[in-house]
PDB file of N, CA and C in Angstrom:
ATOM      1  N   MET A 186      44.377-176.678 -11.368  1.00 47.00           N
ATOM      2  CA  MET A 186      43.647-175.767 -10.541  1.00 47.00           C
ATOM      3  C   MET A 186      44.453-174.499 -10.277  1.00 47.00           C
ATOM      4  N   ALA A 187      45.734-174.645  -9.996  1.00 48.00           N
ATOM      5  CA  ALA A 187      46.583-173.493  -9.744  1.00 48.00           C
ATOM      6  C   ALA A 187      46.630-172.596 -10.974  1.00 48.00           C
ATOM      7  N   LYS A 188      46.651-173.260 -12.133  1.00 53.00           N
ATOM      8  CA  LYS A 188      46.674-172.492 -13.373  1.00 53.00           C
ATOM      9  C   LYS A 188      45.371-171.717 -13.533  1.00 53.00           C
ATOM     10  N   LEU A 189      44.265-172.297 -13.190  1.00 46.00           N
ATOM     11  CA  LEU A 189      42.958-171.649 -13.265  1.00 46.00           C
ATOM     12  C   LEU A 189      42.894-170.459 -12.314  1.00 46.00           C
ATOM     13  N   LEU A 190      43.390-170.650 -11.081  1.00 48.00           N
ATOM     14  CA  LEU A 190      43.418-169.549 -10.117  1.00 48.00           C
ATOM     15  C   LEU A 190      44.311-168.419 -10.622  1.00 48.00           C
ATOM     16  N   ARG A 191      45.420-168.837 -11.181  1.00 56.00           N
ATOM     17  CA  ARG A 191      46.358-167.835 -11.706  1.00 56.00           C
ATOM     18  C   ARG A 191      45.720-167.052 -12.844  1.00 56.00           C
ATOM     19  N   THR A 192      45.015-167.731 -13.723  1.00 58.00           N
ATOM     20  CA  THR A 192      44.334-167.065 -14.831  1.00 58.00           C
ATOM     21  C   THR A 192      43.254-166.138 -14.302  1.00 58.00           C
ATOM     22  N   ARG A 193      42.533-166.630 -13.280  1.00 59.00           N
ATOM     23  CA  ARG A 193      41.489-165.787 -12.699  1.00 59.00           C
ATOM     24  C   ARG A 193      42.105-164.554 -12.057  1.00 59.00           C
ATOM     25  N   LEU A 194      43.218-164.709 -11.346  1.00 56.00           N
ATOM     26  CA  LEU A 194      43.893-163.562 -10.733  1.00 56.00           C
ATOM     27  C   LEU A 194      44.393-162.613 -11.819  1.00 56.00           C
ATOM     28  N   ASP A 195      44.928-163.186 -12.868  1.00 71.00           N
ATOM     29  CA  ASP A 195      45.390-162.341 -13.969  1.00 71.00           C
ATOM     30  C   ASP A 195      44.209-161.589 -14.571  1.00 71.00           C
ATOM     31  N   GLY A 196      43.057-162.271 -14.705  1.00 69.00           N
ATOM     32  CA  GLY A 196      41.855-161.616 -15.233  1.00 69.00           C
ATOM     33  C   GLY A 196      41.379-160.515 -14.309  1.00 69.00           C
ATOM     34  N   ASP A 197      41.398-160.767 -13.003  1.00 75.00           N
ATOM     35  CA  ASP A 197      41.007-159.738 -12.033  1.00 75.00           C
ATOM     36  C   ASP A 197      41.982-158.565 -12.081  1.00 75.00           C
ATOM     37  N   GLU A 198      43.266-158.911 -12.217  1.00 78.00           N
ATOM     38  CA  GLU A 198      44.291-157.859 -12.297  1.00 78.00           C
ATOM     39  C   GLU A 198      44.112-157.038 -13.565  1.00 78.00           C
ATOM     40  N   LEU A 199      43.829-157.729 -14.677  1.00 77.00           N
ATOM     41  CA  LEU A 199      43.592-157.015 -15.937  1.00 77.00           C
ATOM     42  C   LEU A 199      42.357-156.137 -15.841  1.00 77.00           C
ATOM     43  N   SER A 200      41.331-156.654 -15.210  1.00 82.00           N
ATOM     44  CA  SER A 200      40.100-155.886 -15.034  1.00 82.00           C
ATOM     45  C   SER A 200      40.372-154.636 -14.196  1.00 82.00           C
ATOM     46  N   ALA A 201      41.143-154.780 -13.124  1.00 82.00           N
ATOM     47  CA  ALA A 201      41.488-153.643 -12.266  1.00 82.00           C
ATOM     48  C   ALA A 201      42.336-152.632 -13.036  1.00 82.00           C
ATOM     49  N   ARG A 202      43.290-153.138 -13.800  1.00 82.00           N
ATOM     50  CA  ARG A 202      44.134-152.230 -14.593  1.00 82.00           C
ATOM     51  C   ARG A 202      43.299-151.499 -15.644  1.00 82.00           C
ATOM     52  N   CYS A 203      42.383-152.266 -16.264  1.00 84.00           N
ATOM     53  CA  CYS A 203      41.527-151.652 -17.287  1.00 84.00           C
ATOM     54  C   CYS A 203      40.663-150.554 -16.664  1.00 84.00           C
ATOM     55  N   LYS A 204      40.123-150.832 -15.483  1.00 88.00           N
ATOM     56  CA  LYS A 204      39.319-149.839 -14.768  1.00 88.00           C
ATOM     57  C   LYS A 204      40.177-148.609 -14.444  1.00 88.00           C
ATOM     58  N   GLY A 205      41.408-148.882 -13.988  1.00 88.00           N
ATOM     59  CA  GLY A 205      42.337-147.785 -13.682  1.00 88.00           C
ATOM     60  C   GLY A 205      42.641-146.963 -14.926  1.00 88.00           C
ATOM     61  N   LEU A 206      42.829-147.641 -16.059  1.00 89.00           N
ATOM     62  CA  LEU A 206      43.106-146.925 -17.310  1.00 89.00           C
ATOM     63  C   LEU A 206      41.900-146.088 -17.747  1.00 89.00           C
ATOM     64  N   HIS A 207      40.703-146.625 -17.550  1.00 93.00           N
ATOM     65  CA  HIS A 207      39.492-145.856 -17.885  1.00 93.00           C
ATOM     66  C   HIS A 207      39.390-144.602 -17.012  1.00 93.00           C
ATOM     67  N   GLU A 208      39.724-144.755 -15.737  1.00 94.00           N
ATOM     68  CA  GLU A 208      39.702-143.594 -14.835  1.00 94.00           C
ATOM     69  C   GLU A 208      40.756-142.570 -15.260  1.00 94.00           C
ATOM     70  N   GLU A 209      41.943-143.047 -15.617  1.00 94.00           N
ATOM     71  CA  GLU A 209      42.994-142.139 -16.092  1.00 94.00           C
ATOM     72  C   GLU A 209      42.558-141.441 -17.373  1.00 94.00           C
ATOM     73  N   LYS A 210      41.922-142.210 -18.259  1.00 94.00           N
ATOM     74  CA  LYS A 210      41.440-141.629 -19.515  1.00 94.00           C
ATOM     75  C   LYS A 210      40.406-140.543 -19.234  1.00 94.00           C
ATOM     76  N   LYS A 211      39.503-140.800 -18.296  1.00 95.00           N
ATOM     77  CA  LYS A 211      38.493-139.815 -17.928  1.00 95.00           C
ATOM     78  C   LYS A 211      39.152-138.570 -17.329  1.00 95.00           C
ATOM     79  N   ASP A 212      40.122-138.796 -16.430  1.00 94.00           N
ATOM     80  CA  ASP A 212      40.838-137.669 -15.819  1.00 94.00           C
ATOM     81  C   ASP A 212      41.560-136.840 -16.875  1.00 94.00           C
ATOM     82  N   LEU A 213      42.218-137.536 -17.809  1.00 96.00           N
ATOM     83  CA  LEU A 213      42.921-136.818 -18.882  1.00 96.00           C
ATOM     84  C   LEU A 213      41.930-136.054 -19.761  1.00 96.00           C
ATOM     85  N   GLY A 214      40.775-136.681 -20.030  1.00 94.00           N
ATOM     86  CA  GLY A 214      39.741-135.995 -20.808  1.00 94.00           C
ATOM     87  C   GLY A 214      39.273-134.725 -20.104  1.00 94.00           C
ATOM     88  N   ASP A 215      39.087-134.830 -18.789  1.00 95.00           N
ATOM     89  CA  ASP A 215      38.685-133.650 -18.008  1.00 95.00           C
ATOM     90  C   ASP A 215      39.763-132.570 -18.064  1.00 95.00           C
ATOM     91  N   LYS A 216      41.026-133.000 -17.964  1.00 96.00           N
ATOM     92  CA  LYS A 216      42.129-132.038 -18.031  1.00 96.00           C
ATOM     93  C   LYS A 216      42.170-131.357 -19.400  1.00 96.00           C
ATOM     94  N   VAL A 217      41.971-132.148 -20.452  1.00 96.00           N
ATOM     95  CA  VAL A 217      41.970-131.587 -21.809  1.00 96.00           C
ATOM     96  C   VAL A 217      40.839-130.575 -21.951  1.00 96.00           C
ATOM     97  N   GLU A 218      39.660-130.921 -21.443  1.00 96.00           N
ATOM     98  CA  GLU A 218      38.532-129.983 -21.498  1.00 96.00           C
ATOM     99  C   GLU A 218      38.860-128.697 -20.755  1.00 96.00           C
ATOM    100  N   GLY A 219      39.510-128.841 -19.596  1.00 95.00           N
ATOM    101  CA  GLY A 219      39.918-127.657 -18.826  1.00 95.00           C
ATOM    102  C   GLY A 219      40.912-126.806 -19.602  1.00 95.00           C
ATOM    103  N   ILE A 220      41.860-127.464 -20.249  1.00 97.00           N
ATOM    104  CA  ILE A 220      42.867-126.735 -21.028  1.00 97.00           C
ATOM    105  C   ILE A 220      42.219-126.023 -22.207  1.00 97.00           C
ATOM    106  N   VAL A 221      41.287-126.703 -22.878  1.00 96.00           N
ATOM    107  CA  VAL A 221      40.587-126.085 -24.009  1.00 96.00           C
ATOM    108  C   VAL A 221      39.784-124.881 -23.532  1.00 96.00           C
ATOM    109  N   ALA A 222      39.124-125.012 -22.381  1.00 96.00           N
ATOM    110  CA  ALA A 222      38.347-123.891 -21.830  1.00 96.00           C
ATOM    111  C   ALA A 222      39.269-122.716 -21.510  1.00 96.00           C
ATOM    112  N   GLU A 223      40.433-123.015 -20.900  1.00 96.00           N
ATOM    113  CA  GLU A 223      41.399-121.950 -20.595  1.00 96.00           C
ATOM    114  C   GLU A 223      41.907-121.297 -21.871  1.00 96.00           C
ATOM    115  N   LYS A 224      42.165-122.118 -22.878  1.00 97.00           N
ATOM    116  CA  LYS A 224      42.650-121.591 -24.152  1.00 97.00           C
ATOM    117  C   LYS A 224      41.617-120.644 -24.756  1.00 97.00           C
ATOM    118  N   ASP A 225      40.347-121.057 -24.721  1.00 96.00           N
ATOM    119  CA  ASP A 225      39.282-120.201 -25.247  1.00 96.00           C
ATOM    120  C   ASP A 225      39.189-118.900 -24.458  1.00 96.00           C
ATOM    121  N   GLU A 226      39.327-119.019 -23.137  1.00 97.00           N
ATOM    122  CA  GLU A 226      39.291-117.837 -22.284  1.00 97.00           C
ATOM    123  C   GLU A 226      40.451-116.904 -22.622  1.00 97.00           C
ATOM    124  N   HIS A 227      41.637-117.486 -22.784  1.00 97.00           N
ATOM    125  CA  HIS A 227      42.813-116.680 -23.128  1.00 97.00           C
ATOM    126  C   HIS A 227      42.649-116.041 -24.506  1.00 97.00           C
ATOM    127  N   ALA A 228      42.063-116.771 -25.438  1.00 97.00           N
ATOM    128  CA  ALA A 228      41.836-116.216 -26.777  1.00 97.00           C
ATOM    129  C   ALA A 228      40.898-115.023 -26.703  1.00 97.00           C
ATOM    130  N   LYS A 229      39.877-115.106 -25.855  1.00 97.00           N
ATOM    131  CA  LYS A 229      38.949-113.980 -25.685  1.00 97.00           C
ATOM    132  C   LYS A 229      39.673-112.778 -25.085  1.00 97.00           C
ATOM    133  N   VAL A 230      40.504-113.041 -24.089  1.00 98.00           N
ATOM    134  CA  VAL A 230      41.251-111.952 -23.450  1.00 98.00           C
ATOM    135  C   VAL A 230      42.194-111.297 -24.452  1.00 98.00           C
ATOM    136  N   VAL A 231      42.894-112.110 -25.239  1.00 98.00           N
ATOM    137  CA  VAL A 231      43.812-111.581 -26.245  1.00 98.00           C
ATOM    138  C   VAL A 231      43.043-110.756 -27.271  1.00 98.00           C
ATOM    139  N   SER A 232      41.906-111.257 -27.690  1.00 98.00           N
ATOM    140  CA  SER A 232      41.081-110.540 -28.663  1.00 98.00           C
ATOM    141  C   SER A 232      40.635-109.199 -28.095  1.00 98.00           C
ATOM    142  N   ASP A 233      40.208-109.203 -26.835  1.00 98.00           N
ATOM    143  CA  ASP A 233      39.782-107.964 -26.181  1.00 98.00           C
ATOM    144  C   ASP A 233      40.946-106.985 -26.068  1.00 98.00           C
ATOM    145  N   LEU A 234      42.104-107.486 -25.691  1.00 98.00           N
ATOM    146  CA  LEU A 234      43.282-106.616 -25.563  1.00 98.00           C
ATOM    147  C   LEU A 234      43.705-106.047 -26.918  1.00 98.00           C
ATOM    148  N   GLU A 235      43.621-106.866 -27.963  1.00 98.00           N
ATOM    149  CA  GLU A 235      43.964-106.375 -29.295  1.00 98.00           C
ATOM    150  C   GLU A 235      42.998-105.280 -29.731  1.00 98.00           C
ATOM    151  N   ALA A 236      41.712-105.441 -29.421  1.00 98.00           N
ATOM    152  CA  ALA A 236      40.719-104.414 -29.760  1.00 98.00           C
ATOM    153  C   ALA A 236      41.012-103.126 -28.994  1.00 98.00           C
ATOM    154  N   ARG A 237      41.346-103.264 -27.714  1.00 98.00           N
ATOM    155  CA  ARG A 237      41.682-102.073 -26.905  1.00 98.00           C
ATOM    156  C   ARG A 237      42.922-101.378 -27.454  1.00 98.00           C
ATOM    157  N   LEU A 238      43.924-102.186 -27.829  1.00 98.00           N
ATOM    158  CA  LEU A 238      45.157-101.623 -28.376  1.00 98.00           C
ATOM    159  C   LEU A 238      44.872-100.852 -29.656  1.00 98.00           C
ATOM    160  N   LYS A 239      44.051-101.427 -30.517  1.00 98.00           N
ATOM    161  CA  LYS A 239      43.700-100.764 -31.771  1.00 98.00           C
ATOM    162  C   LYS A 239      42.989 -99.437 -31.490  1.00 98.00           C
ATOM    163  N   GLU A 240      42.064 -99.458 -30.538  1.00 98.00           N
ATOM    164  CA  GLU A 240      41.345 -98.237 -30.172  1.00 98.00           C
ATOM    165  C   GLU A 240      42.302 -97.198 -29.586  1.00 98.00           C
ATOM    166  N   SER A 241      43.212 -97.652 -28.742  1.00 98.00           N
ATOM    167  CA  SER A 241      44.186 -96.741 -28.127  1.00 98.00           C
ATOM    168  C   SER A 241      45.099 -96.123 -29.178  1.00 98.00           C
ATOM    169  N   LYS A 242      45.531 -96.939 -30.146  1.00 98.00           N
ATOM    170  CA  LYS A 242      46.379 -96.414 -31.215  1.00 98.00           C
ATOM    171  C   LYS A 242      45.628 -95.364 -32.013  1.00 98.00           C
ATOM    172  N   SER A 243      44.360 -95.610 -32.271  1.00 97.00           N
ATOM    173  CA  SER A 243      43.540 -94.663 -33.020  1.00 97.00           C
ATOM    174  C   SER A 243      43.414 -93.348 -32.255  1.00 97.00           C
ATOM    175  N   ARG A 244      43.139 -93.447 -30.946  1.00 97.00           N
ATOM    176  CA  ARG A 244      43.033 -92.223 -30.129  1.00 97.00           C
ATOM    177  C   ARG A 244      44.365 -91.497 -30.062  1.00 97.00           C
ATOM    178  N   LEU A 245      45.457 -92.244 -29.991  1.00 98.00           N
ATOM    179  CA  LEU A 245      46.785 -91.632 -29.952  1.00 98.00           C
ATOM    180  C   LEU A 245      47.053 -90.866 -31.241  1.00 98.00           C
ATOM    181  N   GLU A 246      46.709 -91.463 -32.381  1.00 98.00           N
ATOM    182  CA  GLU A 246      46.899 -90.775 -33.662  1.00 98.00           C
ATOM    183  C   GLU A 246      46.079 -89.487 -33.711  1.00 98.00           C
ATOM    184  N   GLU A 247      44.827 -89.552 -33.234  1.00 98.00           N
ATOM    185  CA  GLU A 247      43.987 -88.352 -33.204  1.00 98.00           C
ATOM    186  C   GLU A 247      44.612 -87.287 -32.310  1.00 98.00           C
ATOM    187  N   PHE A 248      45.108 -87.702 -31.145  1.00 98.00           N
ATOM    188  CA  PHE A 248      45.727 -86.773 -30.214  1.00 98.00           C
ATOM    189  C   PHE A 248      46.974 -86.144 -30.833  1.00 98.00           C
ATOM    190  N   GLU A 249      47.794 -86.968 -31.495  1.00 98.00           N
ATOM    191  CA  GLU A 249      49.006 -86.448 -32.126  1.00 98.00           C
ATOM    192  C   GLU A 249      48.668 -85.438 -33.212  1.00 98.00           C
ATOM    193  N   LEU A 250      47.607 -85.688 -33.980  1.00 97.00           N
ATOM    194  CA  LEU A 250      47.176 -84.725 -34.998  1.00 97.00           C
ATOM    195  C   LEU A 250      46.740 -83.418 -34.361  1.00 97.00           C
ATOM    196  N   ARG A 251      45.982 -83.509 -33.246  1.00 97.00           N
ATOM    197  CA  ARG A 251      45.564 -82.287 -32.547  1.00 97.00           C
ATOM    198  C   ARG A 251      46.758 -81.516 -32.020  1.00 97.00           C
ATOM    199  N   VAL A 252      47.745 -82.246 -31.515  1.00 97.00           N
ATOM    200  CA  VAL A 252      48.949 -81.592 -30.984  1.00 97.00           C
ATOM    201  C   VAL A 252      49.672 -80.847 -32.102  1.00 97.00           C
ATOM    202  N   VAL A 253      49.792 -81.482 -33.259  1.00 97.00           N
ATOM    203  CA  VAL A 253      50.463 -80.836 -34.392  1.00 97.00           C
ATOM    204  C   VAL A 253      49.709 -79.571 -34.792  1.00 97.00           C
ATOM    205  N   LYS A 254      48.376 -79.669 -34.877  1.00 97.00           N
ATOM    206  CA  LYS A 254      47.572 -78.497 -35.247  1.00 97.00           C
ATOM    207  C   LYS A 254      47.701 -77.392 -34.208  1.00 97.00           C
ATOM    208  N   GLU A 255      47.683 -77.745 -32.922  1.00 97.00           N
ATOM    209  CA  GLU A 255      47.818 -76.743 -31.871  1.00 97.00           C
ATOM    210  C   GLU A 255      49.198 -76.090 -31.897  1.00 97.00           C
ATOM    211  N   ARG A 256      50.222 -76.879 -32.176  1.00 97.00           N
ATOM    212  CA  ARG A 256      51.569 -76.300 -32.273  1.00 97.00           C
ATOM    213  C   ARG A 256      51.650 -75.311 -33.434  1.00 97.00           C
ATOM    214  N   GLU A 257      51.043 -75.688 -34.572  1.00 97.00           N
ATOM    215  CA  GLU A 257      51.033 -74.777 -35.715  1.00 97.00           C
ATOM    216  C   GLU A 257      50.278 -73.498 -35.371  1.00 97.00           C
ATOM    217  N   ALA A 258      49.147 -73.644 -34.697  1.00 97.00           N
ATOM    218  CA  ALA A 258      48.356 -72.467 -34.303  1.00 97.00           C
ATOM    219  C   ALA A 258      49.148 -71.610 -33.321  1.00 97.00           C
ATOM    220  N   ASN A 259      49.831 -72.223 -32.363  1.00 97.00           N
ATOM    221  CA  ASN A 259      50.648 -71.480 -31.400  1.00 97.00           C
ATOM    222  C   ASN A 259      51.782 -70.747 -32.100  1.00 97.00           C
ATOM    223  N   LYS A 260      52.384 -71.409 -33.079  1.00 97.00           N
ATOM    224  CA  LYS A 260      53.484 -70.783 -33.813  1.00 97.00           C
ATOM    225  C   LYS A 260      52.979 -69.554 -34.571  1.00 97.00           C
ATOM    226  N   GLU A 261      51.799 -69.698 -35.196  1.00 97.00           N
ATOM    227  CA  GLU A 261      51.213 -68.559 -35.903  1.00 97.00           C
ATOM    228  C   GLU A 261      50.904 -67.417 -34.940  1.00 97.00           C
ATOM    229  N   LEU A 262      50.366 -67.754 -33.763  1.00 97.00           N
ATOM    230  CA  LEU A 262      50.059 -66.723 -32.766  1.00 97.00           C
ATOM    231  C   LEU A 262      51.332 -66.048 -32.260  1.00 97.00           C
ATOM    232  N   GLU A 263      52.384 -66.827 -32.059  1.00 97.00           N
ATOM    233  CA  GLU A 263      53.658 -66.247 -31.623  1.00 97.00           C
ATOM    234  C   GLU A 263      54.204 -65.290 -32.683  1.00 97.00           C
ATOM    235  N   GLU A 264      54.123 -65.694 -33.955  1.00 97.00           N
ATOM    236  CA  GLU A 264      54.592 -64.830 -35.035  1.00 97.00           C
ATOM    237  C   GLU A 264      53.770 -63.547 -35.093  1.00 97.00           C
ATOM    238  N   GLU A 265      52.465 -63.683 -34.905  1.00 97.00           N
ATOM    239  CA  GLU A 265      51.594 -62.504 -34.909  1.00 97.00           C
ATOM    240  C   GLU A 265      51.913 -61.598 -33.725  1.00 97.00           C
ATOM    241  N   LEU A 266      52.168 -62.186 -32.574  1.00 97.00           N
ATOM    242  CA  LEU A 266      52.520 -61.417 -31.386  1.00 97.00           C
ATOM    243  C   LEU A 266      53.835 -60.670 -31.593  1.00 97.00           C
ATOM    244  N   ILE A 267      54.802 -61.347 -32.187  1.00 97.00           N
ATOM    245  CA  ILE A 267      56.095 -60.699 -32.474  1.00 97.00           C
ATOM    246  C   ILE A 267      55.883 -59.515 -33.407  1.00 97.00           C
ATOM    247  N   MET A 268      55.020 -59.699 -34.413  1.00 97.00           N
ATOM    248  CA  MET A 268      54.741 -58.621 -35.353  1.00 97.00           C
ATOM    249  C   MET A 268      54.106 -57.421 -34.626  1.00 97.00           C
ATOM    250  N   TYR A 269      53.140 -57.698 -33.738  1.00 96.00           N
ATOM    251  CA  TYR A 269      52.496 -56.612 -32.993  1.00 96.00           C
ATOM    252  C   TYR A 269      53.486 -55.918 -32.063  1.00 96.00           C
ATOM    253  N   LYS A 270      54.389 -56.687 -31.458  1.00 95.00           N
ATOM    254  CA  LYS A 270      55.404 -56.084 -30.594  1.00 95.00           C
ATOM    255  C   LYS A 270      56.334 -55.181 -31.393  1.00 95.00           C
ATOM    256  N   LYS A 271      56.731 -55.637 -32.593  1.00 94.00           N
ATOM    257  CA  LYS A 271      57.598 -54.813 -33.443  1.00 94.00           C
ATOM    258  C   LYS A 271      56.891 -53.518 -33.817  1.00 94.00           C
ATOM    259  N   GLN A 272      55.611 -53.635 -34.180  1.00 94.00           N
ATOM    260  CA  GLN A 272      54.844 -52.433 -34.536  1.00 94.00           C
ATOM    261  C   GLN A 272      54.739 -51.493 -33.342  1.00 94.00           C
ATOM    262  N   ALA A 273      54.530 -52.032 -32.158  1.00 92.00           N
ATOM    263  CA  ALA A 273      54.422 -51.205 -30.966  1.00 92.00           C
ATOM    264  C   ALA A 273      55.751 -50.517 -30.679  1.00 92.00           C
ATOM    265  N   VAL A 274      56.862 -51.241 -30.840  1.00 92.00           N
ATOM    266  CA  VAL A 274      58.184 -50.654 -30.610  1.00 92.00           C
ATOM    267  C   VAL A 274      58.441 -49.552 -31.637  1.00 92.00           C
ATOM    268  N   GLU A 275      58.068 -49.808 -32.901  1.00 91.00           N
ATOM    269  CA  GLU A 275      58.255 -48.797 -33.943  1.00 91.00           C
ATOM    270  C   GLU A 275      57.448 -47.546 -33.635  1.00 91.00           C
ATOM    271  N   GLN A 276      56.218 -47.730 -33.176  1.00 92.00           N
ATOM    272  CA  GLN A 276      55.391 -46.561 -32.839  1.00 92.00           C
ATOM    273  C   GLN A 276      55.973 -45.805 -31.662  1.00 92.00           C
ATOM    274  N   LEU A 277      56.489 -46.537 -30.669  1.00 90.00           N
ATOM    275  CA  LEU A 277      57.111 -45.871 -29.527  1.00 90.00           C
ATOM    276  C   LEU A 277      58.353 -45.104 -29.962  1.00 90.00           C
ATOM    277  N   GLU A 278      59.142 -45.705 -30.856  1.00 88.00           N
ATOM    278  CA  GLU A 278      60.350 -45.027 -31.341  1.00 88.00           C
ATOM    279  C   GLU A 278      59.975 -43.770 -32.119  1.00 88.00           C
ATOM    280  N   LYS A 279      58.928 -43.861 -32.961  1.00 87.00           N
ATOM    281  CA  LYS A 279      58.490 -42.680 -33.710  1.00 87.00           C
ATOM    282  C   LYS A 279      58.007 -41.593 -32.757  1.00 87.00           C
ATOM    283  N   GLY A 280      57.252 -42.008 -31.752  1.00 85.00           N
ATOM    284  CA  GLY A 280      56.774 -41.037 -30.755  1.00 85.00           C
ATOM    285  C   GLY A 280      57.933 -40.422 -29.992  1.00 85.00           C
ATOM    286  N   PHE A 281      58.943 -41.207 -29.665  1.00 80.00           N
ATOM    287  CA  PHE A 281      60.097 -40.717 -28.937  1.00 80.00           C
ATOM    288  C   PHE A 281      60.913 -39.747 -29.816  1.00 80.00           C
ATOM    289  N   GLN A 282      61.035 -40.131 -31.111  1.00 82.00           N
ATOM    290  CA  GLN A 282      61.769 -39.266 -32.044  1.00 82.00           C
ATOM    291  C   GLN A 282      61.043 -37.945 -32.206  1.00 82.00           C
ATOM    292  N   LYS A 283      59.736 -37.940 -32.301  1.00 79.00           N
ATOM    293  CA  LYS A 283      58.963 -36.697 -32.419  1.00 79.00           C
ATOM    294  C   LYS A 283      59.110 -35.860 -31.169  1.00 79.00           C
ATOM    295  N   ALA A 284      59.123 -36.547 -30.028  1.00 78.00           N
ATOM    296  CA  ALA A 284      59.206 -35.818 -28.754  1.00 78.00           C
ATOM    297  C   ALA A 284      60.599 -35.219 -28.581  1.00 78.00           C
ATOM    298  N   THR A 285      61.624 -35.794 -29.121  1.00 77.00           N
ATOM    299  CA  THR A 285      62.984 -35.271 -28.932  1.00 77.00           C
ATOM    300  C   THR A 285      63.354 -34.236 -29.976  1.00 77.00           C
ATOM    301  N   LYS A 286      62.576 -34.074 -31.027  1.00 67.00           N
ATOM    302  CA  LYS A 286      62.901 -33.098 -32.057  1.00 67.00           C
ATOM    303  C   LYS A 286      62.510 -31.719 -31.702  1.00 67.00           C
TER     304      LYS A 286
END
């Protein structure tokens, strides 16, 4: 009889442990699902950030090209201005030379 009670207690204990393991398995499954959902969310965020970075790099390249073109245009304007100043100085010198003769 004691052996029967012991077996029954062992069976009840095994049943309780099995139930506990099923609950742990369910909890772990829920955690895994949560982790997978977070991973998917992070993948979306990374994808969005990569797209933004690509767009930003493209705009930066366009801006750098505009800056180069504007610098070239400014340099040409400065050279033209220097030329006009030289011509103006030459005309003033000629006028001054005529006036002093």
